XYZ file of C-alpha atoms in Angstrom:
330
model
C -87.890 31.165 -85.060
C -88.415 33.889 -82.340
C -87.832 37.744 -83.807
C -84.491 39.895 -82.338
C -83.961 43.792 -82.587
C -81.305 45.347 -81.695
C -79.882 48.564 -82.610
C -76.259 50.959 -82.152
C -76.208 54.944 -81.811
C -73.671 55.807 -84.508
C -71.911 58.228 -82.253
C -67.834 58.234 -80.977
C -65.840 55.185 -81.785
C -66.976 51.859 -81.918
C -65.022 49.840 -79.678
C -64.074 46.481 -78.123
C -66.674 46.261 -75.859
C -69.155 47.523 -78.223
C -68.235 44.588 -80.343
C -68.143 41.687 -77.140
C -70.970 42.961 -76.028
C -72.991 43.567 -79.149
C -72.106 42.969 -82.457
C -70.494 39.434 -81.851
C -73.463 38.373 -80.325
C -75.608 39.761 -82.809
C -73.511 36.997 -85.412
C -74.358 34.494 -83.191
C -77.375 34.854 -83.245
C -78.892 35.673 -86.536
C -78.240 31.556 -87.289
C -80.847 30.973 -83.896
C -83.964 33.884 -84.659
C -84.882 36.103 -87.336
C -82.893 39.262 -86.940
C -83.162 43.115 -87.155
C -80.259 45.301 -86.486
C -80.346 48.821 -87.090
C -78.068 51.792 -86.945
C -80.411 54.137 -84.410
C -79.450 57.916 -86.038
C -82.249 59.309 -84.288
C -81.599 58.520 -81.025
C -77.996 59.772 -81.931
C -79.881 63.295 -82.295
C -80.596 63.577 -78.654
C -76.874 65.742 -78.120
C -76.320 68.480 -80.874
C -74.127 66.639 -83.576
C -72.161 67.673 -86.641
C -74.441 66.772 -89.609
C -71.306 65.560 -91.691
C -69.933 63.238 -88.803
C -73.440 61.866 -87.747
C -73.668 60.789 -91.689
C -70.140 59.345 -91.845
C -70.388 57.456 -88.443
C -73.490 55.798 -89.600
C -71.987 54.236 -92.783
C -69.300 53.842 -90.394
C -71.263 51.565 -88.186
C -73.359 49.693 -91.031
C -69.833 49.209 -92.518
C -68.789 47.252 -89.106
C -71.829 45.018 -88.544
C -70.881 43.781 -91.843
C -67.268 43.500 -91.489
C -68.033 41.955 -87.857
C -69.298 39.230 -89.362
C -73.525 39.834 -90.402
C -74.872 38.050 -93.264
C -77.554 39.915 -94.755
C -78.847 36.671 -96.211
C -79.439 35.830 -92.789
C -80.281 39.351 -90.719
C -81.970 42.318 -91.821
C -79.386 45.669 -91.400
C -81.353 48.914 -91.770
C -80.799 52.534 -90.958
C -83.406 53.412 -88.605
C -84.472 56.946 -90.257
C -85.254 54.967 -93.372
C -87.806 53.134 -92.183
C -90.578 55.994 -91.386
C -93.219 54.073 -89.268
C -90.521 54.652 -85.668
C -91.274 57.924 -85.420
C -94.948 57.885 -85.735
C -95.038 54.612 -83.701
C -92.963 56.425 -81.132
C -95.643 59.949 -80.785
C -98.186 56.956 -80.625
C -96.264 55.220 -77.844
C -95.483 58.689 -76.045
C -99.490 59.478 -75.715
C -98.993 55.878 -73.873
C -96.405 56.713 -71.609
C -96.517 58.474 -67.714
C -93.965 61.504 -67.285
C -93.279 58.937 -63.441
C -92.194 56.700 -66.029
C -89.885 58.562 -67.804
C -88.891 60.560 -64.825
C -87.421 57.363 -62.792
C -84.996 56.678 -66.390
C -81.426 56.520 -64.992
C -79.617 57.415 -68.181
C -81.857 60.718 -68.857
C -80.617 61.618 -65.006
C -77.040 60.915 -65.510
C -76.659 62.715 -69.246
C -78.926 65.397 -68.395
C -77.273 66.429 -64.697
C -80.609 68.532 -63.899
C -79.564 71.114 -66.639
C -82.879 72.834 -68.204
C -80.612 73.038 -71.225
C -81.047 69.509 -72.894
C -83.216 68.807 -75.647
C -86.751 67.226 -75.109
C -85.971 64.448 -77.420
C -83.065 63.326 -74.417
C -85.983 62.774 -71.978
C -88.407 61.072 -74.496
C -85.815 58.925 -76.602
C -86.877 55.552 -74.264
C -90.299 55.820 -75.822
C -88.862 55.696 -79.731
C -87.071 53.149 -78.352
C -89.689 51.216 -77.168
C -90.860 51.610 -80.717
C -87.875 50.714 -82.337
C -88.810 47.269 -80.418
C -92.586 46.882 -80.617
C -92.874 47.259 -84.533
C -91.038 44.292 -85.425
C -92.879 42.249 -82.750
C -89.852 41.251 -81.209
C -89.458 38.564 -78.954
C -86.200 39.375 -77.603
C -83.526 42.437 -77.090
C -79.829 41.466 -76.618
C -79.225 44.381 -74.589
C -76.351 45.226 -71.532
C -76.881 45.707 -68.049
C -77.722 49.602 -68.595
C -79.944 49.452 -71.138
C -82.648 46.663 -68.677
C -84.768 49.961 -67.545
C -85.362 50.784 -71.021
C -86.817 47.713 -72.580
C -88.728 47.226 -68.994
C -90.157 50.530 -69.887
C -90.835 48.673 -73.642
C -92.683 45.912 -72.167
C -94.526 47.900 -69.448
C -95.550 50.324 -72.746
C -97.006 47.259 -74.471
C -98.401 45.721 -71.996
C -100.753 49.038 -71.283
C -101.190 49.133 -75.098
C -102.459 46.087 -75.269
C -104.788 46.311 -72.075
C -106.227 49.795 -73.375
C -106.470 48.717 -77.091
C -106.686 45.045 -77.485
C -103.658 42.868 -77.797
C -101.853 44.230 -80.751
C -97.921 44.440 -79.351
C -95.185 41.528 -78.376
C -93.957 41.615 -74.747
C -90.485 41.799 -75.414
C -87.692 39.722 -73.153
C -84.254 40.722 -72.030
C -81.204 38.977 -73.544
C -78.279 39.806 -71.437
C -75.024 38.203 -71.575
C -73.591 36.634 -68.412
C -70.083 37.276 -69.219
C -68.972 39.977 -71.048
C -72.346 42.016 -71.268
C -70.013 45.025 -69.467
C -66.858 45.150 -70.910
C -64.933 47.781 -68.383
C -63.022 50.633 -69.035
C -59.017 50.332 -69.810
C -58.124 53.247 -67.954
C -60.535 52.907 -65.205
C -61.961 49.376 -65.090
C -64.818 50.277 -62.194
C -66.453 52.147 -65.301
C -68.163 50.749 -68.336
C -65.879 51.127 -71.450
C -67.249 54.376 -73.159
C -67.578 55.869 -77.027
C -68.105 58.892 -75.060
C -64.932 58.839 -72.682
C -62.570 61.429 -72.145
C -59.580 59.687 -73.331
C -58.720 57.058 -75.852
C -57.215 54.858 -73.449
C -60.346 53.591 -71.994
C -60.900 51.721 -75.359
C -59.755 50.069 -77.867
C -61.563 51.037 -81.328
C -62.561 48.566 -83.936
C -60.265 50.550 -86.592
C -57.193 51.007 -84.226
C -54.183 50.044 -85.846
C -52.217 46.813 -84.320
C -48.978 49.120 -82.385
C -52.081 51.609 -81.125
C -53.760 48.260 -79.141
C -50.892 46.920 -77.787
C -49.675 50.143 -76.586
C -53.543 50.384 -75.219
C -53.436 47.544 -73.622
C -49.969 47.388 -71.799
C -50.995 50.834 -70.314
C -54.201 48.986 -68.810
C -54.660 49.431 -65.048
C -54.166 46.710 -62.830
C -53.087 46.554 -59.414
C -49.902 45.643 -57.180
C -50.449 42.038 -56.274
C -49.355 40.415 -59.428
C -51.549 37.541 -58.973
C -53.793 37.007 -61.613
C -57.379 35.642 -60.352
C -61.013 36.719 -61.390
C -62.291 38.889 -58.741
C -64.192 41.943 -60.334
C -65.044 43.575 -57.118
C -61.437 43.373 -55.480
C -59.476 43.231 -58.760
C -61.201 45.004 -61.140
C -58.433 45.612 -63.684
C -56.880 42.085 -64.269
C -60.691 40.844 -64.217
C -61.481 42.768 -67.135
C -58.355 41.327 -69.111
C -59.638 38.181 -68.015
C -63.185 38.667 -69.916
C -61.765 39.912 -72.653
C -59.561 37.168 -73.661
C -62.137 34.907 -72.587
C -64.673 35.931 -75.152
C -62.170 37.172 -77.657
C -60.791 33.093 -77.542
C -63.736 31.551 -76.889
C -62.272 29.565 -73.580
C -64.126 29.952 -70.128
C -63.227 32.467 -67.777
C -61.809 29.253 -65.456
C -60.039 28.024 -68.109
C -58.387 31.239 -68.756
C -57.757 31.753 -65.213
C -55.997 28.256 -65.503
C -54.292 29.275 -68.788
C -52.676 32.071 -67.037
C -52.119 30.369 -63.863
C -48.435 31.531 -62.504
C -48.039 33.959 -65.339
C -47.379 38.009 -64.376
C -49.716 40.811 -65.220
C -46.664 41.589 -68.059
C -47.620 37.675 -69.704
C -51.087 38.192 -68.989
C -51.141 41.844 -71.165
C -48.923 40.309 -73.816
C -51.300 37.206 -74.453
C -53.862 39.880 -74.588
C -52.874 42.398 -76.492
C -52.036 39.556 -79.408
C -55.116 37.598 -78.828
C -57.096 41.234 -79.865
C -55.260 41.986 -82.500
C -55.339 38.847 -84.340
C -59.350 39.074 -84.091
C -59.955 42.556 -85.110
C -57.398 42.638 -87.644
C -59.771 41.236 -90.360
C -62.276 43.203 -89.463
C -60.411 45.714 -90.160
C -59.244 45.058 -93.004
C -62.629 43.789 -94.201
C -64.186 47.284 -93.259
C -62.123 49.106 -95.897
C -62.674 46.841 -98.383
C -66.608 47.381 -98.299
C -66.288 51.131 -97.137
C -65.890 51.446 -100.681
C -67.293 48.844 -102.393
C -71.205 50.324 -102.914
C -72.127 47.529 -101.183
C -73.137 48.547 -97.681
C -75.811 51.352 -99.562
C -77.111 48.457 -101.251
C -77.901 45.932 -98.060
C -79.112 49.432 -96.239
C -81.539 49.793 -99.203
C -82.680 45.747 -99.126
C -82.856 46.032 -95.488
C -84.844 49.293 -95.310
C -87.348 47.700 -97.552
C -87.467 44.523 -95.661
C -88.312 46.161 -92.125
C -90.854 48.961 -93.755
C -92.649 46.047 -94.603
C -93.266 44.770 -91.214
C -93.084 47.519 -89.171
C -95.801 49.340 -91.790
C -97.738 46.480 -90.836
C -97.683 46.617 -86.761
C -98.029 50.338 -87.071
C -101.093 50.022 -89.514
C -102.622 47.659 -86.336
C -101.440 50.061 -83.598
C -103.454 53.522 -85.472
C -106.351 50.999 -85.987
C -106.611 49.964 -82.354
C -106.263 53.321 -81.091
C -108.999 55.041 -83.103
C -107.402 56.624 -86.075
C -109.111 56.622 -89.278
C -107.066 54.929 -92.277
C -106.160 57.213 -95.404
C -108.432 57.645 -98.520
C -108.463 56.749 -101.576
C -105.392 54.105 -101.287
């Protein structure tokens, strides 16, 4: 079976698209590879959080992988500070990396707006991911659109590893999502829905109550024509509505198109709006029952243990390679 990572910052709300684009896939696939899915806390220590929120949102989002569907029989779910051997493997991979490299990352250019006033960590995060990736030897990341430059940065990282030290790292490959990998904002649907957006109406959270999503979605932005066709560059809005009930039902996006054939945006909302709710109301409901249960701790603790193991092992290789002389007396 080929090896998956993948990984969520536990930061804002998780949302629909955060869950089409990511967690549902990660179900899927932990019955086709051996998978390990982490909760990334450190990269979530890039922007100055609240120590008691960054600790409740990642139980939070351990709590929803679960409820979303992961087996731990099946997957490995870890916390990422738990497992030690990322942030040595990421100073490692840093005294790998170019400052051109790191320089041409779109994300640190966007977040940082060419203030002198963000925190190193912002600027170097790509490399601890890249290590996040390299010490389980993974052959694949299901990643979106955005986050491409950063496991090309992963594989170009390994590959100069391996070329300097001997071949010690996996080459890791994209796995994007042709439909759905960019689920769009609500409120403005030419944007990426966003954890980090200004207002709640460009999302629908995981934990919103049924009345809160409907009212969401009904407020949706469209456009004038009424006529409901899948065109994401000249109709944006109703395209978006179109993915999401496409994924959320499991139907093509020509079938749906077809489903909704002759149907008004007012129909098309409705269908929706119902179609969302009656998926994420067990998760819901299934979140609240573990949130208390003891039982998420546990799998962290199993799953911790689990990817120590291997990633103790790949690190062990990578300090070898490079020259650094193993502890005494153990």
């Amino acid at each position: 079976m080929k090896r998956m990572l993948s990984g969520i910052q536990p930061t804002g709300n998780l949302h629909l698209g955060n869950y089409l684009g990511a967690l549902k896939r990660f179900v899927e696939l932990q019955d086709e590879a051996e998978c390990f899915y982490c909760v990334v806390d450190l990269h979530a220590l890039t922007v100055p959080r609240d120590p008691d929120e960054l600790r409740e949102k990642t139980l939070e989002v351990a709590t929803l992988y679960l409820a979303a569907g992961l087996d731990p029989k099946k997957a490995t779910l870890f916390v990422q500070s738990h497992v030690r051997a990322h942030t040595e493997a990421g100073w490692l991979l840093q005294c790998v990396a170019r400052m051109g490299e790191l320089n041409r990352m779109t994300q640190f250019k966007e977040k940082s707006q060419g203030s002198d006033g963000v925190v190193v960590g912002l600027y170097t995060y790509p490399v601890l991911q890249a290590a996040d990736i390299v010490l389980y030897q993974a052959d694949a990341v299901p990643v979106g659109e955005d986050q491409k430059q950063h496991l090309e940065l992963a594989r170009d990282l390994a590959e100069r590893f391996n070329n300097r030290y001997g071949k010690v790292l996996t080459l890791p490959e994209p796995l994007i999502g042709k439909i759905g990998a960019r689920i769009m904002g609500l409120d403005n649907p030419v944007k990426k829905m966003s954890k980090s957006a200004g207002s709640e109406a460009n999302y629908i959270a995981l934990l919103d109550e049924p009345d809160v999503i409907v009212k969401k979605i009904k407020r949706a932005v469209t456009d004038s024509e009424n006529c409901i066709a899948y065109d994401p560059e000249s109709k944006p809005g109703i395209s978006n509505l179109l993915v999401i009930y496409s994924l959320i039902t499991g139907q093509t996006i020509e079938e749906t198109v077809q489903h909704f054939e002759g149907k008004g945006y007012g129909q098309l909302k409705k269908e929706v709006a119902e179609a969302v709710v009656e998926h994420l109301t067990p998760i819901r409901e299934r979140y609240h029952e573990l949130r208390q249960s003891g039982e998420v701790e546990r799998v962290l603790a199993e799953g911790a243990e689990k990817a120590s193991a291997i990633a103790d092992e790949t690190l062990a290789r990578m300090k070898e390679a490079m020259g650094l002389v193993p502890p005494f007396g153990r």
